[in-house]
Amino acid sequence: MPRSLVPPEFLVHRDEGRCTKCKACIRQCGFGVHAEGPDDRISANDQRCVNCQRCVVMCPTGALKITANKEIGRENAYWSAERLREIWRQAESGGAILTSMGCDRNYPVYFDHLLLNASQVTNPSIDPLREPMEIRTFLGRKPEKLSIAGPPGEERLAGPLPPEVRLEMPVMFAAMSFGSISKNTVLALAKAAKRMGIMFNTGEGGMNPALGPFRDHMIVQVASGRFGVDSAYLEAGRIIEIKIGQGAKPGIGGHLPGEKVNAEIARTRGIPTGADAISPAPHHDIYSIEDLRQLIYTLKEATDYQKPVAVKIAAVHNVAAIASGIVRAGADIVVLDGLRGGTGAAPKMIRDHIGLPVELAIAVVDRRLREEGLREQVSLVAGGGIRSSADLLKVICLGADAAYLGTAALLALGCHLCQRCYTGKCSWGIATQDPSLTKRVDPEAGADRLVNLLTAWQHELKEFMGAMGINALESMRGNRLQLRGVGLPQNELDQLGVKQAGEAM
Amino acid sequence: MVCGVEEMAERRADDHQSYEGKIRIPSGCAVAGFINKTGERVNGRTIAEMMALMKERSNGLGAGYAAYGIYPDYRRAYAFHLILADHQTREEVEAILARNFRITEGHEIPVRRTGRNKKAPLLWRYFCDPLRLDRDSALDELLLATTMRINRLAPRASVMSCGQNLGVFKGVGDPEEIAEFYRIDQYHGYSWIGHGRFPTNTPGWWGGAHPFSLGEIAVVHNGELSSYGTNKSVLENFGYELSLRTDTEVMAYAIHHLRRQNMSWPMVAKVLAPPHWAELERMAEPERELAAALRRIYGGLLMNGPFSIIVAFQGGLMALNDRLKLRALVAGTSGTGLYLASEEAAIRQVCPRVEEVWPLPGGEALICCAEEESACHVA
Ligand code: SF4
Ligand code: SF4
């Protein structure tokens, strides 16, 4: 085999003075970087290292350090090291470059150009430790007008309301299928969702029987592959989500390679063991909006109109008109997945060059739905790159009812963002089916970490709201006046519907 | 001509400097109101006296009054009270009115132009009948659309009020000045509300004063709404344009919207200041179910932030505080009279033998209907 021109991305440094040759690193690395040499020294194959930091964290003597291999030639501001590597790799492989997680390129991050408000003098701030601070929210279709029956003083609801789902805080775990992530990881998400009173999402992998106890907190996804979709599956969830697209790979289908399809995944998905699980780019029964309408109503019929139906799309340039069409087609919840949304596997060029930041997507969709008088009828969920309670609150101010967390949830479970989920070798036991790796995520301990993260965000959310003198989340949604832009040109401010910092209320 | 074109130009230049009407200016305030349950009509002097006592709470930069029952001779007509920059604007407004209404009478509201009120804008009153007599709800739509169309001309034009047997009188000045200016003592109403404003900025715009009114309701409000952005974005779904840029406009429109849906006043109050979820969970069915549904469907109209409001409607008054009771509001009764004010002293001033006085608890509405007038309830 000719010599590869692609230099290693990372360099493994071992402090020989500290290394006790315990071989922990050999066992820990999912990518087979460390090996014992004939002279019983432990050596590293830099070429394989993805900088997942597992060995560094686990080495009992702290002997390891990984650095980026920067000196690879005369890269410059235009021809960066990454571009050079891509070309050398493709010149050797002839294939599209695969990657994982979300777009990591240096596009503007609107979250980082938005500042929140606080009250002073004319409007007292509220201490969340002393006063109730309500962050509960609901998803589902709302009638424009409530029908009330009965004489004054004895009023009651005139009829049932459309189905709704209650969230104790405005977040949910985004769709991540069993197959793309391990069963233990799915279980950790499910347990945490139940404990926090929020929802998790099966992704398109079908429903594993182990999720039975968590049905009340489960969103079942119907994607183009229709894996594991039958009436029992639809009945099992509280919300049914039709996945049209995903922010990490708009317009692109999914592919779980056969080697990852073990017996359990095969059972859950309803396909033969070892067969490739292919989700086509489009749904083969949806070629326009009226087809989507049919699918929405098929799912509603199948579940007796007892479950809200969500439609998830990747945020693309025409997102406002598309979202308005989706609402008119009968969806109860519209999910917008932004440019930064993660994935188990995506072609790198697609991931990095298609889509719209979720901040803009939510802002323009919220505005369009308002202009058309539709906004109050449906729920809007933001996904794709929510990193903190501040991002969460900002996207709610821009018009979202709630947000999906994907990457942030995996990070809480130990993910180090190495972007190699597609290899199935995740050293952290998350994006893998290898039993020696998956056992690294303990569902109970993982749930604890997720609960901690969300509890911390709850505290921060309440502090933010208290500072603004607002004690109910309802009063944050679409409250753009609590936001100001810094360092954004006027047309971007206009798209976001936000005033320049310094402008008054 | 009482108000010259030149003066109006000057007025507009002032407006320009003051930003009022373009941005929201927070303010503190005094509010007051009373109603006679027998429907007996009372001279406007009383409300003016209540407001005068609370002068301390306003700073001379806005005051106003609203009364129900002041036009017994025109009780079926829709009385449009308008603030206009000049006669050219008045013609524009008349054209807008004429699209849906037959103007039976139009004239300047009688005022005393003295002192700094010499600079007051043109204040005009039209009594109108709808061209197409229709269902009540259709009339609501008509009044809403007409008001929105006129307010689009703001700050050149804005509607003070447009209800039946209802009139709003407001402007820049302290409560006594405004009462004097509009000759409030010439009017008799069965319910009155009043307002004195303490804006934290220099307003120069008459449209920014309270009460705010749309259709059958008029509101005086003390407080600031942190939920303004959300409330606005919800109301925009339903044809409301927030052109006057004050928190109270949002309050008035939210109430109008809920009433337009045939909601009873206790229900309206439950939307503006809903019970906390924890409280809600302790309620018995079917009350809980209804309260939860109200909160879920109309959550975006929850008024968040400190407020006390008094709403005048056909046949009654409603008073309400925010859920945390962050603004003062006191009620008092004497015989068939119900009095409301930011300060107890204002009640005692006009009703020394008040029988019972109590502060309104947070989030609990006080609703009082006049017996005589309750018959003409729109709902
Ligand atoms: S891939 Fe991870 S575990 Fe393996 S050497 Fe690199 S950092 Fe260490
Ligand atoms: S889940 Fe695992 S493979 Fe994927 S980015 Fe995180 S650490 Fe890497």
PDB file of N, CA, C and O and ligand atoms in Angstrom, chain A residues 52 101 410 415-421 426 428 430-431, ligand 2:
ATOM      1  N   CYS A  52     -10.371  11.774  21.738  1.00  0.00           N
ATOM      2  CA  CYS A  52     -11.605  11.666  22.521  1.00  0.00           C
ATOM      3  C   CYS A  52     -11.332  11.817  24.003  1.00  0.00           C
ATOM      4  O   CYS A  52     -12.259  11.852  24.815  1.00  0.00           O
ATOM      5  N   MET A 101     -21.643  14.554  14.825  1.00  0.00           N
ATOM      6  CA  MET A 101     -22.019  15.729  15.611  1.00  0.00           C
ATOM      7  C   MET A 101     -22.366  16.896  14.663  1.00  0.00           C
ATOM      8  O   MET A 101     -22.643  16.666  13.513  1.00  0.00           O
ATOM      9  N   LEU A 410     -25.455  14.480  25.418  1.00  0.00           N
ATOM     10  CA  LEU A 410     -24.372  13.493  25.280  1.00  0.00           C
ATOM     11  C   LEU A 410     -23.115  13.977  25.992  1.00  0.00           C
ATOM     12  O   LEU A 410     -22.395  13.191  26.613  1.00  0.00           O
ATOM     13  N   CYS A 415     -19.428  12.406  26.572  1.00  0.00           N
ATOM     14  CA  CYS A 415     -18.958  12.647  25.208  1.00  0.00           C
ATOM     15  C   CYS A 415     -17.944  13.785  25.198  1.00  0.00           C
ATOM     16  O   CYS A 415     -18.113  14.782  25.909  1.00  0.00           O
ATOM     17  N   HIS A 416     -16.889  13.610  24.427  1.00  0.00           N
ATOM     18  CA  HIS A 416     -15.874  14.661  24.332  1.00  0.00           C
ATOM     19  C   HIS A 416     -15.817  15.293  22.944  1.00  0.00           C
ATOM     20  O   HIS A 416     -14.828  15.896  22.566  1.00  0.00           O
ATOM     21  N   LEU A 417     -16.897  15.114  22.187  1.00  0.00           N
ATOM     22  CA  LEU A 417     -17.069  15.800  20.911  1.00  0.00           C
ATOM     23  C   LEU A 417     -15.979  15.464  19.894  1.00  0.00           C
ATOM     24  O   LEU A 417     -15.529  16.331  19.149  1.00  0.00           O
ATOM     25  N   CYS A 418     -15.566  14.194  19.862  1.00  0.00           N
ATOM     26  CA  CYS A 418     -14.495  13.834  18.923  1.00  0.00           C
ATOM     27  C   CYS A 418     -15.003  13.714  17.490  1.00  0.00           C
ATOM     28  O   CYS A 418     -14.231  13.587  16.555  1.00  0.00           O
ATOM     29  N   GLN A 419     -16.340  13.733  17.318  1.00  0.00           N
ATOM     30  CA  GLN A 419     -16.962  13.679  15.985  1.00  0.00           C
ATOM     31  C   GLN A 419     -16.705  12.374  15.241  1.00  0.00           C
ATOM     32  O   GLN A 419     -16.650  12.351  14.018  1.00  0.00           O
ATOM     33  N   ARG A 420     -16.560  11.294  15.992  1.00  0.00           N
ATOM     34  CA  ARG A 420     -16.331   9.998  15.340  1.00  0.00           C
ATOM     35  C   ARG A 420     -17.422   8.982  15.654  1.00  0.00           C
ATOM     36  O   ARG A 420     -17.194   7.781  15.589  1.00  0.00           O
ATOM     37  N   CYS A 421     -18.591   9.480  15.974  1.00  0.00           N
ATOM     38  CA  CYS A 421     -19.694   8.566  16.290  1.00  0.00           C
ATOM     39  C   CYS A 421     -19.902   7.551  15.172  1.00  0.00           C
ATOM     40  O   CYS A 421     -20.247   6.405  15.416  1.00  0.00           O
ATOM     41  N   CYS A 426     -16.861   4.620  19.792  1.00  0.00           N
ATOM     42  CA  CYS A 426     -16.862   5.626  20.853  1.00  0.00           C
ATOM     43  C   CYS A 426     -16.280   5.097  22.156  1.00  0.00           C
ATOM     44  O   CYS A 426     -16.833   4.205  22.797  1.00  0.00           O
ATOM     45  N   TRP A 428     -16.281   6.422  24.865  1.00  0.00           N
ATOM     46  CA  TRP A 428     -17.087   6.787  26.029  1.00  0.00           C
ATOM     47  C   TRP A 428     -18.332   5.932  26.148  1.00  0.00           C
ATOM     48  O   TRP A 428     -19.175   6.157  27.022  1.00  0.00           O
ATOM     49  N   ILE A 430     -20.879   5.695  24.233  1.00  0.00           N
ATOM     50  CA  ILE A 430     -22.156   6.327  23.862  1.00  0.00           C
ATOM     51  C   ILE A 430     -22.596   5.901  22.464  1.00  0.00           C
ATOM     52  O   ILE A 430     -23.606   5.225  22.301  1.00  0.00           O
ATOM     53  N   ALA A 431     -21.779   6.287  21.475  1.00  0.00           N
ATOM     54  CA  ALA A 431     -22.140   5.998  20.084  1.00  0.00           C
ATOM     55  C   ALA A 431     -21.465   4.704  19.648  1.00  0.00           C
ATOM     56  O   ALA A 431     -20.595   4.690  18.771  1.00  0.00           O
TER      57      ALA A 431
HETATM   58  S1  SF4 C   2     -20.512  10.326  21.278  1.00  0.00           S
HETATM   59 FE1  SF4 C   2     -18.518   9.319  21.435  1.00  0.00          FE
HETATM   60  S2  SF4 C   2     -17.847   9.153  19.341  1.00  0.00           S
HETATM   61 FE2  SF4 C   2     -19.478  10.636  19.322  1.00  0.00          FE
HETATM   62  S3  SF4 C   2     -18.454  12.598  19.561  1.00  0.00           S
HETATM   63 FE3  SF4 C   2     -19.003  11.922  21.599  1.00  0.00          FE
HETATM   64  S4  SF4 C   2     -17.202  10.864  22.325  1.00  0.00           S
HETATM   65 FE4  SF4 C   2     -16.964  11.028  20.138  1.00  0.00          FE
END
